[in-house]
């Protein structure tokens, strides 16, 4: 079974007091203490970002580690990543991250890991990267389309409710034919894919949602059913 969990925003990196999305991720592994590896390439290996990762996951039943491409732990990145149960990709500059991944062939290893059943996940840049296309501010200035790894079909827009320019920019680019139809995800929500199909949408806050966008005499936005992971107030 191939799994990808695309987080629109939230989790340990944005909302460490709300563990629902991160614990949901851990629960998808069949292991009682899964090995979870953080890849912080998009942030340039931000020290504070890595600290937030360890501060959170060291309190749960898992074995956290990270992969730095600036200070590689080994020459054998293939074995290093393939022995993990979960790989979580952090946010930051998606374009720079993908360029470095291709130079180090991390993109090839991640494809192999996914096909072998390693759970792939990520937030923001780490959410965009799994799709054919995404909308990003990585180029500086306005939001623009970017080619991703193409593990999942269509396009993707994270932070759909968290950044005011995201929704209009995504719809405009789609209307102009500059980006494929796809999936938008609010902060505090995540799209869980099994193989190439959307399995469910989950959220760590009651009002967080995901939307399918497509062409139909203009751009249509379909709100998707969302499973709130907490207790209803």
XYZ file of C-alpha atoms in Angstrom:
233
model
C 0.000 0.000 0.000
C 1.377 3.410 -1.028
C 0.456 6.329 1.244
C 0.962 10.085 1.070
C -0.402 12.549 3.625
C -0.362 16.136 2.345
C -0.755 18.672 5.160
C -2.024 22.091 4.116
C -0.552 23.720 7.202
C -0.318 23.118 10.939
C 1.108 20.227 12.898
C 4.312 20.456 14.933
C 5.796 23.132 12.673
C 2.946 25.637 13.007
C 0.749 24.480 15.880
C 2.784 22.297 18.282
C 0.114 22.491 20.997
C -2.301 20.647 18.700
C -0.897 17.147 18.029
C -3.846 15.694 16.099
C -2.375 15.726 12.582
C 1.003 14.417 13.731
C -0.439 11.608 15.832
C -2.733 10.689 12.929
C 0.389 10.325 10.775
C 2.060 8.038 13.323
C -1.086 5.918 13.573
C -0.954 5.074 9.864
C 2.172 2.988 10.401
C 1.778 -0.661 11.367
C 4.849 -0.356 13.607
C 4.483 0.174 17.353
C 7.477 2.538 17.324
C 7.944 3.699 13.720
C 11.114 5.309 12.434
C 10.130 8.817 11.280
C 12.610 10.910 9.307
C 12.341 14.684 8.864
C 13.703 16.255 5.662
C 14.152 20.013 6.244
C 15.777 20.848 2.879
C 13.225 23.528 1.926
C 14.059 25.563 5.035
C 17.806 25.272 4.454
C 18.017 22.898 7.429
C 16.627 25.478 9.834
C 17.911 24.648 13.306
C 14.758 25.876 15.042
C 12.598 23.840 12.656
C 14.550 20.667 13.405
C 14.323 21.435 17.123
C 10.519 21.671 16.871
C 10.466 18.306 15.119
C 12.519 16.566 17.804
C 10.802 18.379 20.680
C 7.485 17.034 19.451
C 8.219 13.504 18.273
C 10.569 12.574 21.114
C 7.460 12.602 23.331
C 5.676 9.947 21.255
C 6.169 6.270 20.485
C 8.455 6.660 17.480
C 12.137 6.926 16.582
C 12.823 10.385 15.082
C 15.753 11.253 12.829
C 16.471 13.762 10.072
C 18.189 13.919 6.708
C 20.427 16.887 5.988
C 21.765 17.405 2.485
C 24.099 20.095 3.825
C 25.644 17.707 6.370
C 24.784 14.233 5.023
C 24.744 11.446 7.613
C 26.098 8.958 5.073
C 26.968 8.565 1.397
C 24.341 5.847 1.170
C 21.191 7.965 1.246
C 19.283 5.158 -0.428
C 19.677 2.785 2.528
C 19.255 5.614 5.030
C 15.807 6.563 3.710
C 14.537 3.120 2.730
C 14.908 1.861 6.307
C 12.410 4.469 7.552
C 8.701 3.871 8.138
C 7.598 7.493 7.703
C 9.295 10.366 5.880
C 8.072 13.894 6.666
C 9.113 16.829 4.463
C 9.113 20.322 5.937
C 8.073 23.645 4.469
C 10.141 26.418 2.902
C 11.304 27.084 -0.647
C 9.862 24.308 -2.828
C 11.930 25.177 -5.909
C 15.242 25.062 -4.065
C 14.266 21.849 -2.308
C 13.406 20.053 -5.557
C 16.607 21.266 -7.222
C 18.735 19.881 -4.385
C 16.770 16.645 -4.298
C 17.380 16.069 -8.002
C 21.095 16.788 -7.608
C 21.332 14.213 -4.808
C 18.795 11.837 -6.443
C 16.590 12.064 -3.361
C 13.594 12.301 -5.711
C 14.459 8.859 -7.102
C 14.903 7.399 -3.610
C 11.600 8.863 -2.411
C 9.785 7.281 -5.348
C 11.336 3.938 -4.445
C 10.439 4.412 -0.767
C 6.807 5.182 -1.641
C 6.558 2.139 -3.875
C 7.978 0.004 -1.057
C 5.368 1.175 1.445
C 7.196 3.945 3.312
C 4.612 6.559 4.296
C 5.397 9.952 2.730
C 4.070 13.157 4.254
C 4.806 16.838 4.527
C 3.533 20.350 5.026
C 3.542 23.315 2.611
C 6.546 22.668 0.312
C 6.470 19.137 1.709
C 2.865 18.886 0.591
C 3.198 20.471 -2.862
C 6.127 18.289 -3.889
C 4.169 15.015 -4.233
C 1.814 16.337 -6.935
C 2.346 16.931 -10.659
C 2.069 20.674 -10.060
C 1.744 23.118 -7.208
C 1.309 26.798 -6.520
C 4.260 28.424 -4.784
C 5.905 31.699 -3.825
C 9.363 30.121 -4.202
C 10.295 32.356 -7.149
C 9.762 35.546 -5.153
C 6.865 37.918 -5.622
C 3.596 36.482 -6.898
C 2.329 32.937 -6.538
C 3.257 30.830 -9.570
C 2.929 27.249 -10.817
C 5.728 24.765 -10.179
C 6.289 21.216 -11.366
C 6.426 18.650 -8.578
C 7.519 15.021 -8.423
C 4.288 13.754 -9.957
C 3.621 10.894 -7.536
C 0.035 12.180 -7.274
C -2.059 13.456 -10.199
C -3.117 17.060 -10.708
C -2.143 20.197 -8.824
C -2.090 21.221 -5.189
C -2.413 24.385 -3.141
C -1.670 24.372 0.617
C -2.493 27.210 3.073
C -5.765 27.707 1.194
C -7.375 29.653 4.020
C -4.195 30.728 5.798
C -2.785 33.064 3.148
C -5.291 35.471 1.554
C -3.704 35.420 -1.919
C -3.789 31.626 -2.285
C -7.446 31.076 -3.200
C -7.733 33.795 -5.896
C -4.306 32.994 -7.360
C -5.026 29.266 -7.624
C -8.363 29.881 -9.345
C -6.866 32.472 -11.702
C -3.985 30.226 -12.764
C -6.403 27.363 -13.331
C -8.791 29.532 -15.339
C -5.879 30.672 -17.535
C -4.797 27.070 -18.130
C -1.458 27.609 -16.382
C -2.037 24.911 -13.776
C -4.011 21.675 -13.773
C -7.191 21.142 -11.752
C -6.439 19.773 -8.331
C -6.777 19.870 -4.571
C -6.611 22.813 -2.169
C -6.110 22.219 1.554
C -6.656 24.639 4.424
C -4.256 25.078 7.318
C -4.939 22.427 9.989
C -6.211 19.938 7.402
C -4.548 17.096 5.521
C -5.341 14.956 2.488
C -4.584 11.259 2.946
C -3.921 9.413 -0.304
C -3.720 5.658 -0.694
C -2.065 4.721 -3.971
C -3.198 7.523 -6.343
C -6.637 8.035 -4.794
C -7.837 10.395 -2.089
C -8.729 8.172 0.874
C -9.954 10.859 3.254
C -9.484 14.428 4.439
C -8.748 14.931 8.135
C -8.426 18.067 10.249
C -7.093 19.173 13.614
C -9.568 22.070 13.844
C -13.324 21.797 13.236
C -13.539 24.355 10.423
C -10.484 23.290 8.394
C -11.380 21.830 5.013
C -10.088 20.659 1.635
C -11.527 21.417 -1.799
C -11.442 19.869 -5.227
C -11.147 22.470 -8.001
C -12.047 21.758 -11.612
C -13.297 23.339 -14.846
C -17.077 23.587 -15.421
C -18.126 26.819 -17.133
C -15.539 28.494 -14.991
C -13.647 27.147 -11.999
C -15.791 25.123 -9.618
C -14.775 24.551 -5.991
C -16.176 21.465 -4.288
C -15.837 21.239 -0.515
C -14.839 17.718 0.500
C -16.104 15.758 3.470
C -13.644 16.166 6.323
C -13.077 14.022 9.394
C -12.324 16.192 12.422
C -9.823 14.302 14.578
C -10.738 15.964 17.862
C -13.868 16.006 19.911
C -16.688 18.180 18.637
C -17.249 21.097 20.976
